Amino acid sequence: MTASIAISAVRKSYVSRGREILALDRVDLDIAEGEFVAFVGPSGCGKSTLMNMIAGILSTEEGRITHEGKPVNGINRNVGYMTQQDAVLPWRTVAENVALPLRFHGMGAAARAARVTEMLAAVGLEGFGRSFPAELSGGMRKRVALAQLLAYEPRTLLMDEPFGALDAQLKLVMQEQLLAIWRARRQTVVFVTHDLAEAVTLAQRVVVFSGRPGRIKQIETVALPEERDVFRVRFLPEFEVAYTRLWEALAPEIQRGAAA
Amino acid sequence: MSGAADEAAAIGGPARTARVAAAEQAAGRRRWAIIVLRVLVGVGFIWLWHHASGNWVDTMLISSPEAVGLRLWHWTLDGTLWSNLSVTLYATAWGFAIGCVIGFSLGLLFGRYTLVAEVFDPYITAIYSIPKIALAPLFIIWFGIGIESKVAVSAAIVFFVIFLNTYTGVREVNPLYVNVTRIMGGSEADVLRHVIVPSAASWVITGLKVSVPYALVGTVIGEFMSSNRGIGFLINQATGLFNIASVYAGIIVLAVVGAVINTALKHIEAHVLRWQR
């Protein structure tokens, strides 16, 4: 397998109130094409910063990141990006939102309409095309974002706590939907979360970041089959093994953060 | 799924119960009651005016509703009303349009390029602090006593309101929307069209609503200072002749015009910002 995302010797610091804060230091990581990787770590460990650097929203200070063989330099238009905060445009209808990336990629109106209908059906939002986001529930808005993300078929998905604001049941439903989509299309997925159970449930590999400065502390391969039932996977022994080992790596970092 | 009921409620499910009908009826009754009360307040005011004039207050000061109504009627019949009103509306519309276009363009530019905004900031603040009415004599020297000077006064007033609102609106744009739109493949023009302009729209529309009366003020002040036509000219001339009924008639025309334009803007706002709830 070839690396989809190659991160080597990446460092990033911020200057704030006359002090330099080191957010990420000496980070090396290869993510294979079609792989589902989760980033976990205490808040402020730089996991979102790293994801934003893969998206090209932030620049690296030292080291380099390449995506699909090309160094990331400026906004990376070959990824899909989804955050905890709603990013669907509130002044566009659901259908217009889903159609936006297709429009940017030059798809004709008729093909666009067909694709939007197909995508809305795929996430269970048939008939909501003409609603505005404010008329939908938080869970439905997440599904709009997902439909938009999948509509233009980016080969890589960058997701920063996408289901963080949802209640526990809805979160499971969304996780199930995401896994089904991933199994069908095999995108490379980078999934940032602070929820260790979510990371183990979804990912093939879980990367634990240490507290500031953020470094990779441990990488755990989850020995669960790809065909997973998100509602039951937590009762399997492999889940427990991975969860326990990851928790042992993560707990001291969280305590360090809480004490500081 | 537990969210299903909430979701049906969120989009207005099909359940039209007796309770819904009752709530709608109550809302309808309330609307009618408000209309009736409004009319009563208006009639009451005219009645009070009628009684006050000549009894409690000198007719020279407040005229009377009959005299003012008669004057408006004569103005309508002999064409005075329209020939003057059209001039005022024309100048207001042009001033408004010019002020809007320049204010909106510069607001976008300053909002997008922080460096430009920071460099020009003290000058903008200084010019903003000038009461724009103080520029009216200057505009009369530059553009003459014709309609151009009135357009200039109202454009100068409108410009600042729209410029500052657009600038603030553009600065308030959520950077997440900009980044996500770019990642999805949007060009800078796409970002402007789909993110910046619609996001700033609520600020811009607030600016438009505030500036319409200002545009009217600018024109009328220009007409007060020097002109030979327009509602401002009518009021000014009538004041010189102590024709108090004409003064009030002119003021009422301005009030009605302002109210009509504002109502139209309210409808435009409701359409453009229909995504807000």
Coordinates of C-alpha atoms in Angstrom, one line a residue:
Chain A
M1 CA 0.0 0.0 0.0
T2 CA 1.2 3.5 -0.8
A3 CA 1.1 6.3 1.6
S4 CA -1.7 8.8 1.0
I5 CA -0.5 11.2 3.6
A6 CA 3.1 11.4 4.6
I7 CA 4.0 13.6 7.6
S8 CA 7.7 14.0 8.4
A9 CA 9.5 15.9 11.2
V10 CA 6.6 18.4 11.5
R11 CA 6.9 21.2 14.0
K12 CA 4.5 24.0 14.7
S13 CA 4.6 26.8 17.4
Y14 CA 2.5 29.9 18.1
V15 CA 3.6 33.2 19.4
S16 CA 1.1 34.5 22.0
R17 CA 1.5 37.3 24.5
G18 CA 5.3 37.4 24.1
R19 CA 5.7 33.7 24.6
E20 CA 6.3 30.9 22.1
I21 CA 4.0 27.9 22.6
L22 CA 5.2 24.7 21.0
A23 CA 2.1 23.0 19.7
L24 CA 3.6 20.1 17.7
D25 CA 7.1 18.7 17.8
R26 CA 8.9 16.1 15.7
V27 CA 5.8 14.4 14.3
D28 CA 6.3 11.6 11.8
L29 CA 3.4 9.5 10.5
D30 CA 2.5 7.7 7.3
I31 CA -1.2 7.1 6.6
A32 CA -1.9 4.5 3.9
E33 CA -4.3 4.9 1.1
G34 CA -7.8 3.7 2.2
E35 CA -6.8 3.6 5.9
F36 CA -9.0 4.8 8.7
V37 CA -6.8 6.5 11.3
A38 CA -8.0 8.2 14.5
F39 CA -6.0 10.9 16.4
V40 CA -6.7 11.1 20.2
G41 CA -5.0 13.2 22.9
P42 CA -5.7 15.7 25.6
S43 CA -7.1 19.1 24.5
G44 CA -4.3 21.4 23.2
C45 CA -2.1 18.5 22.1
G46 CA -2.1 19.7 18.5
K47 CA -4.2 16.9 16.9
S48 CA -6.5 19.5 15.3
T49 CA -3.5 21.6 14.3
L50 CA -2.0 18.7 12.5
M51 CA -5.3 18.0 10.7
N52 CA -5.5 21.6 9.7
M53 CA -2.0 21.4 8.3
I54 CA -3.0 18.4 6.2
A55 CA -5.9 20.5 4.9
G56 CA -3.5 23.3 4.2
I57 CA -5.4 25.8 6.4
L58 CA -2.3 26.1 8.6
S59 CA 1.3 26.0 7.3
T60 CA 4.0 23.8 8.7
E61 CA 6.8 25.6 10.4
E62 CA 9.4 22.8 9.9
G63 CA 9.2 19.4 8.3
R64 CA 6.8 18.6 5.4
I65 CA 3.5 17.0 4.7
T66 CA 2.7 15.4 1.4
H67 CA -0.7 14.3 0.3
E68 CA -1.1 11.9 -2.7
G69 CA 2.6 12.5 -3.5
K70 CA 2.3 16.3 -3.6
P71 CA 3.6 18.6 -0.8
V72 CA 0.8 20.4 0.9
N73 CA 1.3 24.1 0.2
G74 CA -1.8 26.3 0.8
I75 CA -5.4 25.1 0.8
N76 CA -5.6 21.4 -0.1
R77 CA -8.4 21.0 -2.5
N78 CA -8.1 17.2 -2.7
V79 CA -9.6 16.4 0.7
G80 CA -13.0 16.6 2.3
Y81 CA -13.1 18.4 5.6
M82 CA -15.7 18.2 8.3
T83 CA -15.6 19.8 11.8
Q84 CA -17.6 19.8 15.0
Q85 CA -18.9 23.3 14.2
D86 CA -21.5 23.4 11.5
A87 CA -20.0 24.4 8.3
V88 CA -23.0 24.1 6.0
L89 CA -23.9 27.6 4.8
P90 CA -27.0 28.8 6.6
W91 CA -28.1 31.0 3.7
R92 CA -28.2 28.2 1.2
T93 CA -30.8 25.4 1.2
V94 CA -29.8 21.8 1.9
A95 CA -29.7 21.0 -1.8
E96 CA -27.7 24.1 -2.7
N97 CA -25.2 23.2 0.0
V98 CA -24.7 19.7 -1.3
A99 CA -24.5 21.0 -4.9
L100 CA -21.8 23.6 -4.1
P101 CA -18.7 21.5 -4.4
L102 CA -20.1 19.9 -7.5
R103 CA -20.6 23.3 -9.0
F104 CA -17.0 24.3 -8.1
H105 CA -15.9 21.2 -9.9
G106 CA -17.7 22.2 -13.0
M107 CA -20.6 19.6 -13.0
G108 CA -23.6 20.6 -15.1
A109 CA -26.9 21.5 -13.6
A110 CA -28.8 18.4 -14.5
A111 CA -26.1 16.0 -13.3
R112 CA -25.8 18.1 -10.2
A113 CA -29.5 17.8 -9.4
A114 CA -29.4 14.0 -9.9
R115 CA -26.3 13.7 -7.7
V116 CA -27.8 15.8 -4.9
T117 CA -31.0 13.7 -4.9
E118 CA -28.8 10.5 -4.7
M119 CA -26.6 11.9 -1.9
L120 CA -29.6 13.1 0.2
A121 CA -31.1 9.7 -0.1
A122 CA -27.8 8.1 0.9
V123 CA -27.9 10.0 4.2
G124 CA -31.6 9.6 4.8
L125 CA -32.6 13.2 4.0
E126 CA -35.0 12.7 1.0
G127 CA -37.4 15.6 0.7
F128 CA -35.4 18.1 2.7
G129 CA -33.6 19.6 -0.3
R130 CA -35.5 22.9 -0.1
S131 CA -35.1 23.4 3.7
F132 CA -32.7 25.8 5.2
P133 CA -30.2 24.4 7.7
A134 CA -31.8 26.4 10.5
E135 CA -35.0 24.4 10.0
L136 CA -33.2 21.1 10.7
S137 CA -32.0 19.4 13.9
G138 CA -28.3 19.3 14.7
G139 CA -28.1 15.6 13.6
M140 CA -29.7 16.4 10.3
R141 CA -27.3 19.2 9.7
K142 CA -24.4 16.8 10.3
R143 CA -25.9 14.5 7.7
V144 CA -26.1 17.4 5.2
A145 CA -22.4 18.1 5.8
L146 CA -21.7 14.4 5.2
A147 CA -23.8 14.3 2.0
Q148 CA -21.9 17.4 0.8
L149 CA -18.5 15.9 1.8
L150 CA -19.3 12.7 -0.1
A151 CA -20.9 14.3 -3.1
Y152 CA -17.7 15.3 -4.8
E153 CA -15.9 12.0 -3.8
P154 CA -12.7 13.3 -2.3
R155 CA -10.3 10.4 -1.8
T156 CA -9.3 11.7 1.6
L157 CA -11.6 12.7 4.5
L158 CA -10.4 14.9 7.3
M159 CA -12.8 14.9 10.2
D160 CA -12.3 17.0 13.4
E161 CA -14.7 15.7 16.1
P162 CA -17.5 15.7 13.5
F163 CA -20.0 14.1 15.9
G164 CA -18.7 15.8 19.1
A165 CA -21.9 17.9 19.6
L166 CA -24.4 15.0 19.1
D167 CA -26.1 13.0 21.8
A168 CA -24.8 9.5 22.5
Q169 CA -27.4 7.6 20.4
L170 CA -27.3 9.9 17.4
K171 CA -23.5 9.6 17.5
L172 CA -23.7 5.9 17.2
V173 CA -26.1 6.2 14.2
M174 CA -23.7 8.6 12.5
Q175 CA -20.7 6.4 13.2
E176 CA -22.5 3.5 11.7
Q177 CA -23.3 5.5 8.6
L178 CA -19.7 6.7 8.3
L179 CA -18.3 3.2 8.6
A180 CA -20.7 1.9 5.9
I181 CA -19.7 4.7 3.6
W182 CA -16.0 4.0 4.2
R183 CA -16.4 0.2 3.6
A184 CA -18.1 1.0 0.3
R185 CA -15.7 3.6 -1.0
R186 CA -12.4 3.1 0.9
Q187 CA -11.4 6.7 1.3
T188 CA -8.4 7.6 3.5
V189 CA -9.9 8.9 6.7
V190 CA -8.2 11.0 9.4
F191 CA -10.6 11.2 12.4
V192 CA -9.8 13.5 15.3
T193 CA -11.6 12.8 18.5
H194 CA -11.2 13.1 22.3
D195 CA -13.5 10.1 22.7
L196 CA -11.3 7.0 23.0
A197 CA -14.3 4.6 22.6
E198 CA -15.2 6.4 19.3
A199 CA -11.6 6.1 18.1
V200 CA -11.4 2.4 18.8
T201 CA -14.9 1.8 17.4
L202 CA -14.1 3.4 14.0
A203 CA -10.4 3.3 13.3
Q204 CA -7.9 0.7 12.1
R205 CA -5.1 2.6 13.8
V206 CA -5.3 5.0 16.7
V207 CA -2.6 7.6 17.3
V208 CA -2.2 8.9 20.8
F209 CA -0.7 12.4 21.1
S210 CA 1.1 13.6 24.3
G211 CA 0.1 16.9 25.9
R212 CA 1.9 20.1 24.9
P213 CA 4.2 20.0 23.1
G214 CA 2.2 17.5 21.0
R215 CA 4.2 14.4 20.0
I216 CA 3.1 11.0 18.9
K217 CA 3.2 8.9 22.0
Q218 CA 1.8 5.6 20.8
I219 CA 0.2 4.0 17.8
E220 CA -2.2 1.2 18.3
T221 CA -3.5 -1.1 15.6
V222 CA -7.0 -2.1 16.5
A223 CA -7.4 -5.9 16.0
L224 CA -11.1 -5.7 15.1
P225 CA -12.5 -6.8 11.8
E226 CA -13.5 -4.1 9.3
E227 CA -17.1 -5.4 9.4
R228 CA -18.0 -3.9 12.7
D229 CA -21.3 -3.3 14.4
V230 CA -20.8 0.0 16.2
F231 CA -23.6 -0.9 18.6
R232 CA -21.9 -4.1 19.8
V233 CA -18.2 -3.8 19.0
R234 CA -17.5 -2.5 22.5
F235 CA -18.4 -5.9 24.0
L236 CA -15.7 -7.7 22.0
P237 CA -12.4 -8.7 23.8
E238 CA -10.3 -7.0 21.1
F239 CA -12.0 -3.7 21.8
E240 CA -11.2 -4.1 25.5
V241 CA -7.5 -4.9 24.8
A242 CA -7.1 -1.9 22.5
Y243 CA -9.1 0.4 24.7
T244 CA -7.1 -0.6 27.8
R245 CA -3.7 -0.2 26.2
L246 CA -4.7 3.2 24.7
W247 CA -6.1 4.4 28.0
E248 CA -2.9 3.6 29.7
A249 CA -1.0 5.8 27.3
L250 CA -3.6 8.5 27.4
A251 CA -4.5 8.8 31.1
P252 CA -1.2 10.3 32.3
E253 CA -1.3 12.9 29.5
I254 CA -4.8 13.9 30.6
Q255 CA -3.8 14.0 34.2
R256 CA -0.8 16.1 33.3
G257 CA -3.1 18.5 31.5
A258 CA -5.6 18.7 34.4
A259 CA -2.8 19.4 36.9
A260 CA -1.2 22.1 34.8
Chain B
M1 CA -34.3 6.6 16.1
S2 CA -34.8 8.9 19.0
G3 CA -34.3 12.1 17.0
A4 CA -37.1 11.3 14.6
A5 CA -39.8 13.1 16.6
D6 CA -37.7 16.1 17.1
E7 CA -36.9 16.2 13.5
A8 CA -40.5 16.1 12.4
A9 CA -41.2 18.9 14.8
A10 CA -38.3 20.9 13.5
I11 CA -39.6 21.0 10.0
G12 CA -43.3 21.3 10.9
G13 CA -44.8 17.8 10.7
P14 CA -48.3 17.2 9.3
A15 CA -50.1 17.2 12.6
R16 CA -52.8 19.9 12.2
T17 CA -54.8 19.4 15.4
A18 CA -57.6 21.5 16.8
R19 CA -55.0 23.1 19.0
V20 CA -53.1 24.4 15.9
A21 CA -56.2 25.9 14.4
A22 CA -57.1 27.6 17.7
A23 CA -53.6 29.1 18.0
E24 CA -53.8 30.4 14.4
Q25 CA -57.3 31.9 15.1
A26 CA -56.0 33.7 18.2
A27 CA -53.0 35.0 16.2
G28 CA -55.4 36.2 13.5
R29 CA -57.7 38.0 16.0
R30 CA -54.6 39.7 17.5
R31 CA -53.5 41.0 14.1
W32 CA -57.0 42.5 13.4
A33 CA -57.1 44.1 16.9
I34 CA -53.8 45.7 16.2
I35 CA -54.9 47.2 12.9
V36 CA -58.1 48.5 14.5
L37 CA -56.2 50.1 17.4
R38 CA -53.7 51.7 15.0
V39 CA -56.5 53.3 13.0
L40 CA -58.1 54.5 16.3
V41 CA -54.8 56.1 17.4
G42 CA -54.5 57.9 14.1
V43 CA -58.1 59.2 14.2
G44 CA -57.7 60.2 17.8
F45 CA -54.6 62.2 17.0
I46 CA -56.3 64.0 14.2
W47 CA -59.3 64.7 16.5
L48 CA -57.0 66.1 19.2
W49 CA -55.2 68.2 16.6
H50 CA -58.6 69.5 15.3
H51 CA -59.7 70.5 18.8
A52 CA -56.3 72.0 19.8
S53 CA -56.0 74.2 16.8
G54 CA -57.6 77.6 17.4
N55 CA -58.8 76.6 20.9
W56 CA -55.7 75.7 22.9
V57 CA -52.9 76.6 20.5
D58 CA -52.7 79.4 17.9
T59 CA -53.5 78.2 14.3
M60 CA -50.4 80.0 13.2
L61 CA -48.3 77.4 15.0
I62 CA -50.1 74.1 14.3
S63 CA -52.4 74.9 11.5
S64 CA -55.4 72.5 11.4
P65 CA -56.0 69.1 9.9
E66 CA -58.7 70.5 7.6
A67 CA -56.4 73.2 6.2
V68 CA -53.5 70.7 5.7
G69 CA -55.8 68.2 4.1
L70 CA -57.2 70.8 1.8
R71 CA -53.7 71.9 0.9
L72 CA -52.7 68.4 0.1
W73 CA -55.8 68.0 -2.0
H74 CA -55.1 71.1 -4.0
W75 CA -51.4 70.1 -4.5
T76 CA -52.6 66.8 -5.8
L77 CA -55.1 68.4 -8.2
D78 CA -52.8 71.1 -9.6
G79 CA -49.8 68.9 -10.0
T80 CA -47.6 70.7 -7.4
L81 CA -47.3 67.5 -5.3
W82 CA -46.0 65.3 -8.0
S83 CA -43.8 67.8 -9.8
N84 CA -42.0 68.5 -6.5
L85 CA -42.1 65.0 -5.0
S86 CA -40.7 63.4 -8.1
V87 CA -37.7 65.7 -7.9
T88 CA -37.1 64.8 -4.3
L89 CA -37.6 61.1 -4.9
Y90 CA -35.3 61.2 -7.9
A91 CA -32.5 62.9 -6.0
T92 CA -33.0 60.5 -3.0
A93 CA -32.9 57.4 -5.2
W94 CA -29.7 58.5 -7.0
G95 CA -28.0 59.5 -3.8
F96 CA -29.0 56.2 -2.2
A97 CA -27.8 54.2 -5.2
I98 CA -24.5 56.0 -5.6
G99 CA -23.8 55.9 -1.8
C100 CA -24.7 52.2 -1.7
V101 CA -22.6 51.1 -4.6
I102 CA -19.5 52.9 -3.5
G103 CA -20.0 52.1 0.2
F104 CA -20.6 48.4 -0.5
S105 CA -17.5 48.1 -2.8
L106 CA -15.2 49.9 -0.4
G107 CA -16.6 48.0 2.5
L108 CA -15.8 44.7 0.8
L109 CA -12.3 45.9 -0.1
F110 CA -11.5 47.1 3.4
G111 CA -13.1 44.0 5.0
R112 CA -11.0 41.6 2.9
Y113 CA -7.7 43.5 3.1
T114 CA -6.9 44.2 6.7
L115 CA -3.8 46.2 5.8
V116 CA -5.8 48.7 3.7
A117 CA -8.3 49.1 6.6
E118 CA -5.6 49.7 9.1
V119 CA -3.8 52.3 7.0
F120 CA -7.0 54.3 6.2
D121 CA -8.6 53.8 9.6
P122 CA -7.7 57.3 11.2
Y123 CA -8.8 59.1 8.0
I124 CA -12.1 57.2 7.8
T125 CA -12.8 58.0 11.4
A126 CA -12.0 61.7 10.9
I127 CA -14.2 62.0 7.8
Y128 CA -16.9 60.0 9.5
S129 CA -16.9 62.4 12.4
I130 CA -17.8 65.3 10.2
P131 CA -21.6 66.0 10.2
K132 CA -22.3 65.3 6.6
I133 CA -24.7 68.3 6.5
A134 CA -21.6 70.5 6.9
L135 CA -20.6 69.3 3.4
A136 CA -23.8 70.5 1.8
P137 CA -22.6 74.1 1.1
L138 CA -19.4 72.7 -0.4
F139 CA -21.5 70.4 -2.7
I140 CA -23.6 73.4 -3.8
I141 CA -20.4 75.2 -4.8
W142 CA -19.1 72.1 -6.6
F143 CA -22.3 70.9 -8.3
G144 CA -24.5 74.0 -8.4
I145 CA -28.0 74.4 -7.1
G146 CA -29.5 71.8 -9.4
I147 CA -30.3 68.2 -8.5
E148 CA -26.6 67.1 -8.5
S149 CA -25.8 68.8 -5.2
K150 CA -28.8 67.0 -3.5
V151 CA -27.7 63.7 -4.9
A152 CA -24.2 64.4 -3.5
V153 CA -25.4 65.2 0.0
S154 CA -27.5 62.1 0.3
A155 CA -24.9 59.9 -1.3
A156 CA -22.3 61.2 1.2
I157 CA -24.6 60.3 4.1
V158 CA -25.6 56.9 2.7
F159 CA -22.1 56.0 1.8
F160 CA -20.8 56.0 5.4
V161 CA -23.7 54.0 6.8
I162 CA -23.3 51.3 4.1
F163 CA -19.5 51.3 4.1
L164 CA -19.3 50.8 7.8
N165 CA -22.0 48.1 7.9
T166 CA -20.5 46.2 5.0
Y167 CA -17.0 46.4 6.5
T168 CA -18.2 45.1 9.8
G169 CA -20.3 42.4 8.1
V170 CA -17.3 41.2 6.1
R171 CA -15.1 41.2 9.2
E172 CA -17.6 39.1 11.0
V173 CA -17.6 36.3 8.4
N174 CA -16.9 32.9 10.1
P175 CA -13.4 31.9 8.7
L176 CA -14.6 28.2 8.9
Y177 CA -17.1 28.9 6.0
V178 CA -14.3 30.5 4.0
N179 CA -11.9 27.6 4.5
V180 CA -14.4 24.8 3.9
T181 CA -15.6 26.5 0.7
R182 CA -12.0 26.7 -0.5
I183 CA -11.3 23.1 0.4
M184 CA -14.4 22.0 -1.5
G185 CA -12.8 23.7 -4.6
G186 CA -14.3 27.2 -4.4
S187 CA -12.3 30.0 -6.1
E188 CA -11.9 33.4 -4.5
A189 CA -14.9 34.6 -6.6
D190 CA -16.9 31.7 -5.3
V191 CA -16.0 32.5 -1.7
L192 CA -17.1 36.1 -2.3
R193 CA -20.3 35.1 -3.9
H194 CA -21.4 32.2 -1.7
V195 CA -19.9 33.1 1.7
I196 CA -18.8 36.7 2.1
V197 CA -21.7 38.6 0.5
P198 CA -24.5 36.5 1.9
S199 CA -22.9 36.5 5.3
A200 CA -22.5 40.2 5.3
A201 CA -26.1 40.7 4.0
S202 CA -27.7 41.1 7.3
W203 CA -25.4 43.9 8.2
V204 CA -25.8 45.5 4.8
I205 CA -29.5 45.4 4.9
T206 CA -29.6 46.9 8.4
G207 CA -27.4 49.7 6.9
L208 CA -29.9 50.0 4.0
K209 CA -32.8 50.4 6.3
V210 CA -31.0 53.0 8.4
S211 CA -29.8 54.9 5.4
V212 CA -33.0 55.4 3.4
P213 CA -34.4 58.0 5.9
Y214 CA -30.9 59.5 5.8
A215 CA -30.9 59.7 2.0
L216 CA -34.2 61.6 2.3
V217 CA -32.8 63.9 5.0
G218 CA -29.7 64.6 2.7
T219 CA -31.9 65.5 -0.2
V220 CA -34.3 67.7 1.8
I221 CA -31.5 69.6 3.5
G222 CA -30.0 70.2 0.1
E223 CA -33.3 71.5 -1.0
F224 CA -33.6 73.7 2.0
M225 CA -30.3 75.4 1.3
S226 CA -30.9 76.2 -2.3
S227 CA -33.2 74.9 -4.9
N228 CA -36.3 75.8 -6.9
R229 CA -38.1 72.5 -6.8
G230 CA -38.7 69.5 -4.4
I231 CA -40.6 68.9 -1.2
G232 CA -37.8 70.6 0.8
F233 CA -38.2 73.6 -1.4
L234 CA -42.0 73.7 -0.8
I235 CA -41.5 73.5 2.9
N236 CA -38.8 76.2 2.9
Q237 CA -40.8 78.5 0.7
A238 CA -44.0 78.1 2.7
T239 CA -42.0 78.9 5.9
G240 CA -40.9 82.1 4.4
L241 CA -44.5 83.0 3.5
F242 CA -45.8 81.9 7.0
N243 CA -48.0 79.4 5.1
I244 CA -48.2 77.0 8.0
A245 CA -50.6 74.6 6.3
S246 CA -48.2 74.0 3.4
V247 CA -45.3 73.4 5.9
Y248 CA -47.3 70.7 7.6
A249 CA -48.5 69.3 4.3
G250 CA -44.9 69.0 3.1
I251 CA -43.8 67.3 6.4
I252 CA -46.7 64.8 6.1
V253 CA -45.6 64.0 2.5
L254 CA -42.1 63.3 3.7
A255 CA -43.4 61.1 6.5
V256 CA -45.5 59.0 4.2
V257 CA -42.7 58.6 1.7
G258 CA -40.3 57.5 4.4
A259 CA -42.8 55.0 5.8
V260 CA -43.5 53.5 2.3
I261 CA -39.8 53.1 1.5
N262 CA -39.2 51.5 4.9
T263 CA -42.0 49.0 4.5
A264 CA -40.7 48.0 1.1
L265 CA -37.2 47.5 2.6
K266 CA -38.7 45.3 5.4
H267 CA -40.2 43.0 2.7
I268 CA -36.9 42.8 0.9
E269 CA -35.1 42.0 4.2
A270 CA -37.6 39.3 5.0
H271 CA -36.9 37.7 1.6
V272 CA -33.1 38.0 1.6
L273 CA -32.7 36.9 5.2
R274 CA -35.4 34.1 4.9
W275 CA -32.8 31.6 6.0
Q276 CA -32.6 33.2 9.5
R277 CA -35.1 32.1 12.0

